[in-house]
């Protein structure tokens, strides 16, 4: 059987749904293939940065079902600093926590309402024409021709391998684990990040532990780590979560885990994110901030951009997409990856943390970074500081990478 559409999206997470909503609302014929069922969960911290809130606003997705938060509480050892999201022209002064089971359902429902043909429990893969371009998707024995195939498949797997869009093996990536707990502080208006987590041997871990209050009686508790630390391959995430849990047990008065802790990957690079007939968006394009592991906002933005460019000109869309994503994110993500190598060195990390949380001015910049509020267009102190930091990190980068194993 053969069908045809304008855009075939593989993956119905936030990135894929954003493409589908945007393109279908403009009248394009969109098909989405999601291997999970409707309402499937995604292992996540459920935190929405102000940047993500702005993207949801652009997509006209009401936040009624989400718990709004006013800022971030950063903890480093005994130091604690509570900072409000500042807001401004581009982003609102609030973020949110929205459990993924509900957020992703709201997004994919909006795609269906916009007219997209969403097929759940269907695994898809790209189909290649004789000239090497991607001409559509295959689902079992069915082939669907498409003007553009959008890989929105999350952390790289089979589809990424087929497209040559895997993560760069020389670049860092992350792993994170989460569960849910009951807490009387479930409606706290700040998300909390503890930047000083240690594994069961007392080794500093580049990453952070989080308490993200969901406002529904529960709190998302989790911890993430970067691959730049010594011994990363043998890091036991369950033990790491237990260590973090012990740290926050009293202050959050938490109960037992409400579900078995589950871990997943955080891709932070991609060898390729476009080709003839296809683009990769969201996690499939490695669009995760290495400094905080957040990627929902980038997924929504890249998803919308892919749709807009296809609607403007299907032929130039893939190359144009790659260029514009590069302009918007590449420099910042590169700084983040360099930073990941820096904090892979425990001594440098300790010094950095004293700076990050120690003074108001620096903490505010840290907040902007943690909120995904910085990119190529960021004016002011945060933008300038990040650009300066990148110049310094660029010089240190070869040494940091070379000394990684001995750290
Ligand atoms: C533990 C953890 C905590 C995190 N916390 C946060 C946070 O608090 N805030 C934040 O912004 N980010 C967070 N992230 C990152 C965030 O989860 C991702 O950036 C985000 O989910 C990316 O969205 P996506 O649509 O690109 O991919 P995904 O959400 O992974 O969606 C991909 C979809 O594609 C489907 N799929 C894959 N292959 C196929 C196929 N062949 N056919 C059909 N369907 C397919 C999958 O079933 C899945 O539904 C966290 C990540 C982890 C692991």
Short mmCIF file of C-alpha atoms and ligand atoms in Angstrom, two decimals:
data_model
loop_
_atom_site.label_atom_id
_atom_site.label_comp_id
_atom_site.label_asym_id
_atom_site.label_seq_id
_atom_site.Cartn_x
_atom_site.Cartn_y
_atom_site.Cartn_z
CA UNK A 1 0.00 0.00 0.00
CA UNK A 2 1.36 3.46 -0.82
CA UNK A 3 0.26 6.79 0.64
CA UNK A 4 1.68 10.31 0.40
CA UNK A 5 1.95 13.41 2.58
CA UNK A 6 3.83 16.71 2.74
CA UNK A 7 5.65 16.04 6.01
CA UNK A 8 6.17 12.66 7.67
CA UNK A 9 7.27 13.02 11.28
CA UNK A 10 8.90 10.05 12.99
CA UNK A 11 8.40 10.45 16.76
CA UNK A 12 5.53 12.13 18.62
CA UNK A 13 7.43 13.80 21.51
CA UNK A 14 7.46 17.60 21.97
CA UNK A 15 9.70 18.22 18.95
CA UNK A 16 7.69 16.09 16.52
CA UNK A 17 4.38 17.42 17.85
CA UNK A 18 5.60 21.01 17.39
CA UNK A 19 6.35 20.37 13.71
CA UNK A 20 2.99 18.68 13.24
CA UNK A 21 0.99 21.43 14.98
CA UNK A 22 2.69 24.21 13.08
CA UNK A 23 2.56 22.60 9.63
CA UNK A 24 -0.95 21.15 9.92
CA UNK A 25 -2.37 24.48 11.11
CA UNK A 26 -1.00 26.00 7.90
CA UNK A 27 -2.79 23.41 5.81
CA UNK A 28 0.05 20.96 5.13
CA UNK A 29 -0.75 17.26 5.03
CA UNK A 30 1.17 15.88 8.01
CA UNK A 31 1.54 12.33 9.27
CA UNK A 32 3.12 11.47 12.63
CA UNK A 33 4.33 7.99 13.54
CA UNK A 34 4.83 7.30 17.24
CA UNK A 35 5.93 3.88 18.39
CA UNK A 36 4.45 4.44 21.87
CA UNK A 37 0.76 4.58 22.75
CA UNK A 38 -1.22 7.76 23.32
CA UNK A 39 -0.25 9.13 26.74
CA UNK A 40 3.10 7.33 26.78
CA UNK A 41 5.56 8.61 29.39
CA UNK A 42 9.06 9.98 28.70
CA UNK A 43 11.73 9.80 31.36
CA UNK A 44 12.31 13.45 32.18
CA UNK A 45 12.57 16.02 34.96
CA UNK A 46 9.37 17.62 33.60
CA UNK A 47 10.89 21.10 34.02
CA UNK A 48 9.84 23.78 31.54
CA UNK A 49 12.20 26.73 31.28
CA UNK A 50 10.76 30.19 30.54
CA UNK A 51 12.04 29.53 27.05
CA UNK A 52 9.86 26.40 26.81
CA UNK A 53 6.88 28.35 28.17
CA UNK A 54 7.42 30.95 25.41
CA UNK A 55 7.51 28.19 22.78
CA UNK A 56 4.30 26.63 24.15
CA UNK A 57 2.73 30.07 24.08
CA UNK A 58 3.73 30.46 20.44
CA UNK A 59 2.07 27.10 19.75
CA UNK A 60 -1.02 28.30 21.69
CA UNK A 61 -0.87 25.42 24.16
CA UNK A 62 -2.51 26.57 27.42
CA UNK A 63 -0.52 25.81 30.56
CA UNK A 64 -3.63 25.18 32.71
CA UNK A 65 -2.54 21.65 33.56
CA UNK A 66 1.02 22.65 34.54
CA UNK A 67 2.44 23.90 37.84
CA UNK A 68 3.94 27.36 37.34
CA UNK A 69 7.25 28.22 39.00
CA UNK A 70 8.81 31.61 39.64
CA UNK A 71 12.49 30.74 39.79
CA UNK A 72 15.34 28.44 40.63
CA UNK A 73 16.87 27.58 44.00
CA UNK A 74 20.54 26.73 43.48
CA UNK A 75 22.35 24.79 46.17
CA UNK A 76 26.08 24.18 46.34
CA UNK A 77 27.16 22.56 49.60
CA UNK A 78 25.86 24.81 52.36
CA UNK A 79 25.32 27.76 50.05
CA UNK A 80 21.80 28.33 48.83
CA UNK A 81 20.49 31.02 46.54
CA UNK A 82 16.94 31.59 45.34
CA UNK A 83 16.65 33.52 42.12
CA UNK A 84 13.53 34.57 40.23
CA UNK A 85 13.29 34.07 36.47
CA UNK A 86 13.84 37.57 35.23
CA UNK A 87 11.59 37.65 32.16
CA UNK A 88 12.01 40.20 29.41
CA UNK A 89 11.11 40.77 25.78
CA UNK A 90 11.69 37.21 24.62
CA UNK A 91 10.76 35.03 27.58
CA UNK A 92 8.19 35.22 30.39
CA UNK A 93 9.13 35.56 34.07
CA UNK A 94 7.94 32.06 34.91
CA UNK A 95 8.72 28.47 34.09
CA UNK A 96 6.62 25.41 34.88
CA UNK A 97 6.71 21.75 35.82
CA UNK A 98 4.44 19.59 33.68
CA UNK A 99 4.71 15.78 33.97
CA UNK A 100 5.55 14.48 30.52
CA UNK A 101 2.70 12.02 30.33
CA UNK A 102 0.34 15.04 30.38
CA UNK A 103 2.49 17.58 28.50
CA UNK A 104 3.16 15.25 25.58
CA UNK A 105 -0.51 14.22 25.42
CA UNK A 106 -1.56 17.90 25.31
CA UNK A 107 0.87 18.54 22.47
CA UNK A 108 -0.01 15.53 20.36
CA UNK A 109 -3.74 16.17 20.91
CA UNK A 110 -3.19 19.69 19.55
CA UNK A 111 -1.50 18.15 16.50
CA UNK A 112 -4.53 15.92 15.91
CA UNK A 113 -6.86 18.87 16.37
CA UNK A 114 -4.84 20.81 13.80
CA UNK A 115 -5.49 18.04 11.29
CA UNK A 116 -2.35 15.89 11.52
CA UNK A 117 -2.83 12.16 10.97
CA UNK A 118 -1.17 10.73 14.10
CA UNK A 119 -0.58 6.99 14.22
CA UNK A 120 0.32 5.53 17.61
CA UNK A 121 1.98 2.18 18.24
CA UNK A 122 3.62 2.45 14.81
CA UNK A 123 7.37 2.31 14.37
CA UNK A 124 8.68 4.04 11.24
CA UNK A 125 11.98 4.31 9.42
CA UNK A 126 13.19 6.46 6.53
CA UNK A 127 13.05 5.23 2.94
CA UNK A 128 15.94 6.15 0.65
CA UNK A 129 15.63 6.87 -3.08
CA UNK A 130 18.30 5.63 -5.52
CA UNK A 131 20.11 8.98 -5.38
CA UNK A 132 20.52 8.69 -1.59
CA UNK A 133 17.87 11.27 -0.70
CA UNK A 134 15.09 10.39 1.74
CA UNK A 135 11.78 10.01 -0.09
CA UNK A 136 9.43 8.93 2.68
CA UNK A 137 8.96 6.46 5.52
CA UNK A 138 8.27 2.78 5.87
CA UNK A 139 6.02 1.27 8.52
CA UNK A 140 6.01 -2.50 8.33
CA UNK A 141 5.05 -3.29 4.73
CA UNK A 142 3.58 0.19 4.03
CA UNK A 143 5.50 2.99 2.34
CA UNK A 144 4.51 6.64 2.63
CA UNK A 145 6.02 9.20 0.25
CA UNK A 146 6.79 12.55 1.87
CA UNK A 147 8.10 15.92 0.76
CA UNK A 148 10.08 16.06 4.01
CA UNK A 149 10.87 13.43 6.62
CA UNK A 150 11.39 14.84 10.10
CA UNK A 151 13.38 12.65 12.48
CA UNK A 152 12.01 13.52 15.94
CA UNK A 153 13.06 10.24 17.45
CA UNK A 154 14.75 11.46 20.64
CA UNK A 155 18.10 10.06 21.79
CA UNK A 156 19.77 8.36 18.81
CA UNK A 157 18.73 4.83 17.87
CA UNK A 158 18.00 2.96 14.65
CA UNK A 159 16.65 5.93 12.66
CA UNK A 160 19.70 8.06 13.56
CA UNK A 161 22.00 5.22 12.46
CA UNK A 162 20.20 4.97 9.12
CA UNK A 163 20.49 8.72 8.54
CA UNK A 164 24.07 9.03 9.80
CA UNK A 165 22.78 11.41 12.47
CA UNK A 166 24.36 9.79 15.51
CA UNK A 167 25.98 11.67 18.35
CA UNK A 168 29.61 12.67 17.92
CA UNK A 169 31.61 10.03 19.88
CA UNK A 170 34.23 12.66 20.79
CA UNK A 171 31.70 14.92 22.47
CA UNK A 172 30.14 14.60 25.92
CA UNK A 173 26.69 13.25 26.62
CA UNK A 174 24.64 12.78 29.74
CA UNK A 175 22.67 10.19 31.64
CA UNK A 176 19.91 11.02 34.09
CA UNK A 177 17.54 9.13 36.34
CA UNK A 178 14.27 10.16 37.92
CA UNK A 179 11.34 9.06 40.04
CA UNK A 180 8.39 10.75 41.78
CA UNK A 181 7.82 11.22 45.50
CA UNK A 182 5.03 12.64 47.66
CA UNK A 183 5.98 15.83 49.47
CA UNK A 184 4.12 18.53 51.40
CA UNK A 185 6.18 20.97 49.32
CA UNK A 186 4.74 19.71 46.02
CA UNK A 187 3.44 23.19 45.17
CA UNK A 188 6.69 25.04 45.93
CA UNK A 189 7.08 27.91 43.45
CA UNK A 190 10.80 27.24 42.88
CA UNK A 191 12.49 24.36 41.20
CA UNK A 192 15.61 23.24 43.08
CA UNK A 193 18.98 22.16 41.72
CA UNK A 194 21.78 20.87 43.93
CA UNK A 195 25.06 21.29 42.09
CA UNK A 196 27.17 19.35 44.58
CA UNK A 197 26.27 15.70 44.25
CA UNK A 198 28.66 12.88 45.03
CA UNK A 199 28.56 9.22 44.08
CA UNK A 200 28.63 6.43 46.64
CA UNK A 201 32.47 6.65 46.79
CA UNK A 202 32.33 10.36 47.63
CA UNK A 203 33.50 11.41 44.14
CA UNK A 204 32.15 14.71 42.82
CA UNK A 205 29.84 14.21 39.89
CA UNK A 206 29.59 16.82 37.12
CA UNK A 207 25.84 17.23 37.03
CA UNK A 208 23.12 18.03 39.51
CA UNK A 209 20.30 16.65 41.58
CA UNK A 210 16.85 18.17 41.19
CA UNK A 211 13.55 18.54 42.99
CA UNK A 212 10.93 19.75 40.53
CA UNK A 213 7.55 20.25 42.27
CA UNK A 214 4.62 19.11 40.10
CA UNK A 215 1.86 20.81 42.11
CA UNK A 216 -0.24 17.63 42.15
CA UNK A 217 0.99 16.20 45.45
CA UNK A 218 4.19 14.90 43.92
CA UNK A 219 7.72 16.10 43.18
CA UNK A 220 9.93 14.87 40.35
CA UNK A 221 13.23 13.84 41.97
CA UNK A 222 16.24 13.06 39.85
CA UNK A 223 19.92 13.35 39.21
CA UNK A 224 21.98 13.64 36.05
CA UNK A 225 25.66 13.24 35.23
CA UNK A 226 27.97 14.11 32.37
CA UNK A 227 30.14 11.58 30.55
CA UNK A 228 33.24 13.74 31.18
CA UNK A 229 33.77 12.41 34.71
CA UNK A 230 36.31 9.73 35.50
CA UNK A 231 34.60 6.39 35.98
CA UNK A 232 31.42 7.50 34.18
CA UNK A 233 30.89 4.08 32.61
CA UNK A 234 30.70 2.42 36.02
CA UNK A 235 28.60 5.15 37.64
CA UNK A 236 25.59 3.58 39.32
CA UNK A 237 22.72 5.99 38.77
CA UNK A 238 20.43 4.22 41.23
CA UNK A 239 23.02 4.68 43.97
CA UNK A 240 23.55 8.29 42.91
CA UNK A 241 19.83 8.95 43.22
CA UNK A 242 19.81 7.33 46.65
CA UNK A 243 22.69 9.59 47.78
CA UNK A 244 20.80 12.63 46.55
CA UNK A 245 17.59 11.44 48.14
CA UNK A 246 19.34 11.28 51.51
CA UNK A 247 20.38 14.93 51.04
CA UNK A 248 16.85 16.23 50.43
CA UNK A 249 14.83 13.77 52.54
CA UNK A 250 14.35 16.07 55.54
CA UNK A 251 14.02 19.43 53.80
CA UNK A 252 11.35 18.10 51.42
CA UNK A 253 9.83 15.54 53.87
CA UNK A 254 9.61 13.07 51.04
CA UNK A 255 7.97 9.65 51.01
CA UNK A 256 9.19 6.54 49.22
CA UNK A 257 9.63 6.48 45.43
CA UNK A 258 6.22 6.31 43.77
CA UNK A 259 7.66 4.43 40.84
CA UNK A 260 10.83 2.54 40.04
CA UNK A 261 13.57 5.07 39.15
CA UNK A 262 14.25 5.05 35.43
CA UNK A 263 17.18 6.47 33.49
CA UNK A 264 17.67 7.67 29.93
CA UNK A 265 20.28 9.31 27.70
CA UNK A 266 20.87 13.00 26.99
CA UNK A 267 22.46 13.47 23.56
CA UNK A 268 24.45 16.71 23.31
CA UNK A 269 25.77 16.59 19.76
CA UNK A 270 24.91 15.19 16.35
CA UNK A 271 27.22 14.42 13.46
CA UNK A 272 24.54 15.49 10.99
CA UNK A 273 21.09 17.05 11.31
CA UNK A 274 19.95 17.31 7.70
CA UNK A 275 20.25 15.77 4.27
CA UNK A 276 18.25 15.74 1.07
CA UNK A 277 14.64 15.13 2.03
CA UNK A 278 15.12 15.06 5.78
CA UNK A 279 15.96 17.00 8.95
CA UNK A 280 16.54 15.93 12.57
CA UNK A 281 14.97 18.00 15.36
CA UNK A 282 15.07 18.07 19.18
CA UNK A 283 17.14 15.38 20.90
CA UNK A 284 17.59 13.62 17.54
CA UNK A 285 19.64 16.67 16.51
CA UNK A 286 21.59 16.69 19.81
CA UNK A 287 19.82 19.87 20.94
CA UNK A 288 20.23 19.51 24.70
CA UNK A 289 21.99 22.11 26.83
CA UNK A 290 25.11 20.37 28.24
CA UNK A 291 25.04 22.70 31.22
CA UNK A 292 21.64 21.57 32.50
CA UNK A 293 20.43 18.63 30.40
CA UNK A 294 17.30 20.45 29.28
CA UNK A 295 15.99 20.13 25.75
CA UNK A 296 12.19 20.45 25.64
CA UNK A 297 12.43 24.10 24.65
CA UNK A 298 15.00 23.47 21.92
CA UNK A 299 12.84 20.58 20.69
CA UNK A 300 9.78 22.80 20.39
CA UNK A 301 11.73 25.58 18.68
CA UNK A 302 13.52 23.33 16.20
CA UNK A 303 10.24 21.55 15.45
CA UNK A 304 8.50 24.80 14.61
CA UNK A 305 11.45 25.99 12.54
CA UNK A 306 11.48 22.81 10.43
CA UNK A 307 7.78 23.28 9.66
CA UNK A 308 8.14 26.98 8.82
CA UNK A 309 11.02 26.37 6.45
CA UNK A 310 9.21 23.55 4.67
CA UNK A 311 6.15 25.76 4.23
CA UNK A 312 8.37 28.54 2.82
CA UNK A 313 10.24 26.30 0.36
CA UNK A 314 10.32 22.50 0.56
CA UNK A 315 13.46 22.27 -1.57
CA UNK A 316 15.71 24.54 0.45
CA UNK A 317 14.21 23.60 3.84
CA UNK A 318 16.80 20.99 5.00
CA UNK A 319 19.90 23.09 4.25
CA UNK A 320 18.26 26.27 5.51
CA UNK A 321 17.20 24.48 8.69
CA UNK A 322 20.75 23.32 9.35
CA UNK A 323 22.09 26.83 8.78
CA UNK A 324 19.58 28.55 11.04
CA UNK A 325 19.86 25.99 13.83
CA UNK A 326 23.62 26.42 13.60
CA UNK A 327 23.31 30.19 13.90
CA UNK A 328 20.95 29.99 16.84
CA UNK A 329 22.49 27.18 18.88
CA UNK A 330 25.89 25.93 17.73
CA UNK A 331 28.12 28.45 19.49
CA UNK A 332 26.25 28.14 22.77
CA UNK A 333 26.13 24.33 22.66
CA UNK A 334 29.83 24.24 21.88
CA UNK A 335 30.51 26.41 24.94
CA UNK A 336 28.36 24.00 26.94
CA UNK A 337 30.30 20.96 25.73
CA UNK A 338 33.60 22.65 26.56
CA UNK A 339 32.20 23.51 29.97
CA UNK A 340 31.28 19.83 30.40
CA UNK A 341 34.95 18.89 29.98
CA UNK A 342 35.92 21.60 32.47
CA UNK A 343 33.62 20.38 35.23
CA UNK A 344 34.71 16.81 34.56
CA UNK A 345 37.79 17.86 36.59
CA UNK A 346 36.61 17.81 40.23
CA UNK A 347 38.99 20.50 41.45
CA UNK A 348 38.01 22.91 38.68
CA UNK A 349 34.38 22.11 39.32
CA UNK A 350 34.66 23.00 43.00
CA UNK A 351 36.25 26.36 42.16
CA UNK A 352 33.64 27.01 39.47
CA UNK A 353 30.80 26.28 41.86
CA UNK A 354 32.07 28.78 44.38
CA UNK A 355 31.82 31.35 41.58
CA UNK A 356 28.51 30.13 40.21
CA UNK A 357 26.59 30.42 43.46
CA UNK A 358 28.91 32.70 45.42
CA UNK A 359 27.97 36.16 44.19
CA UNK A 360 24.69 37.62 43.05
CA UNK A 361 25.96 38.82 39.67
CA UNK A 362 27.51 35.49 38.70
CA UNK A 363 24.56 33.54 40.11
CA UNK A 364 22.23 35.55 37.87
CA UNK A 365 24.26 34.55 34.83
CA UNK A 366 24.25 30.93 36.01
CA UNK A 367 20.47 31.25 36.27
CA UNK A 368 20.21 32.41 32.65
CA UNK A 369 22.32 29.46 31.55
CA UNK A 370 20.25 27.04 33.65
CA UNK A 371 17.09 28.50 32.15
CA UNK A 372 18.26 28.02 28.53
CA UNK A 373 17.84 31.75 28.18
CA UNK A 374 21.20 32.31 26.51
CA UNK A 375 21.89 31.82 22.83
CA UNK A 376 23.55 33.63 19.95
CA UNK A 377 21.06 36.50 20.23
CA UNK A 378 21.45 37.13 23.96
CA UNK A 379 22.41 40.73 24.70
CA UNK A 380 23.78 42.08 27.99
CA UNK A 381 26.03 40.63 30.65
CA UNK A 382 25.03 36.99 30.25
CA UNK A 383 25.64 36.99 26.49
CA UNK A 384 28.96 38.83 26.85
CA UNK A 385 30.11 36.57 29.69
CA UNK A 386 29.26 33.44 27.78
CA UNK A 387 31.11 34.64 24.68
CA UNK A 388 34.13 35.56 26.81
CA UNK A 389 33.94 32.22 28.65
CA UNK A 390 33.93 30.43 25.32
CA UNK A 391 37.10 32.20 24.22
CA UNK A 392 38.85 31.13 27.43
CA UNK A 393 37.43 27.61 27.24
CA UNK A 394 38.49 27.31 23.59
CA UNK A 395 42.11 27.82 24.67
CA UNK A 396 41.82 25.37 27.56
CA UNK A 397 39.73 22.83 25.63
CA UNK A 398 42.51 20.61 24.16
CA UNK A 399 44.19 20.34 27.58
CA UNK A 400 40.90 19.63 29.35
CA UNK A 401 40.05 16.86 26.90
CA UNK A 402 43.54 15.39 27.02
CA UNK A 403 43.67 15.30 30.81
CA UNK A 404 40.15 13.95 31.17
CA UNK A 405 41.07 10.38 32.09
CA UNK A 406 43.58 11.45 34.74
CA UNK A 407 41.18 13.82 36.47
C1 LIG B 1 16.05 11.96 33.22
C2 LIG B 1 15.91 13.13 32.27
C3 LIG B 1 15.47 14.35 32.76
C4 LIG B 1 15.27 15.42 31.89
N1 LIG B 1 14.76 16.58 32.40
C5 LIG B 1 14.45 17.60 31.57
C6 LIG B 1 13.79 18.76 32.08
O1 LIG B 1 13.46 18.85 33.25
N2 LIG B 1 13.53 19.75 31.19
C7 LIG B 1 13.87 19.68 29.87
O2 LIG B 1 13.64 20.64 29.12
N3 LIG B 1 14.47 18.57 29.38
C8 LIG B 1 14.74 17.53 30.18
N4 LIG B 1 15.31 16.37 29.68
C9 LIG B 1 15.53 16.29 28.22
C10 LIG B 1 14.18 16.09 27.51
O3 LIG B 1 13.55 14.93 28.02
C11 LIG B 1 14.37 15.96 26.00
O4 LIG B 1 15.17 17.04 25.56
C12 LIG B 1 13.04 15.99 25.25
O5 LIG B 1 12.24 14.90 25.58
C13 LIG B 1 13.29 16.01 23.74
O6 LIG B 1 12.08 15.88 23.04
P1 LIG B 1 12.04 15.12 21.63
O7 LIG B 1 10.66 15.28 21.13
O8 LIG B 1 13.20 15.54 20.80
O9 LIG B 1 12.32 13.58 21.98
P2 LIG B 1 11.48 12.56 22.88
O10 LIG B 1 10.71 13.29 23.90
O11 LIG B 1 12.46 11.53 23.32
O12 LIG B 1 10.46 11.89 21.88
C14 LIG B 1 10.89 11.02 20.86
C15 LIG B 1 9.71 10.13 20.47
O13 LIG B 1 10.06 9.38 19.31
C16 LIG B 1 9.50 8.09 19.41
N5 LIG B 1 10.25 7.23 18.48
C17 LIG B 1 11.58 6.94 18.50
N6 LIG B 1 11.90 6.17 17.44
C18 LIG B 1 10.76 5.98 16.74
C19 LIG B 1 10.46 5.26 15.54
N7 LIG B 1 11.41 4.62 14.84
N8 LIG B 1 9.17 5.26 15.10
C20 LIG B 1 8.19 5.90 15.79
N9 LIG B 1 8.42 6.59 16.94
C21 LIG B 1 9.71 6.64 17.40
C22 LIG B 1 9.67 7.74 20.89
O14 LIG B 1 8.76 6.73 21.29
C23 LIG B 1 9.38 9.10 21.54
O15 LIG B 1 8.00 9.23 21.88
C24 LIG B 1 15.55 15.29 30.51
C25 LIG B 1 16.03 14.07 30.02
C26 LIG B 1 16.22 12.99 30.89
C27 LIG B 1 16.71 11.69 30.34
#
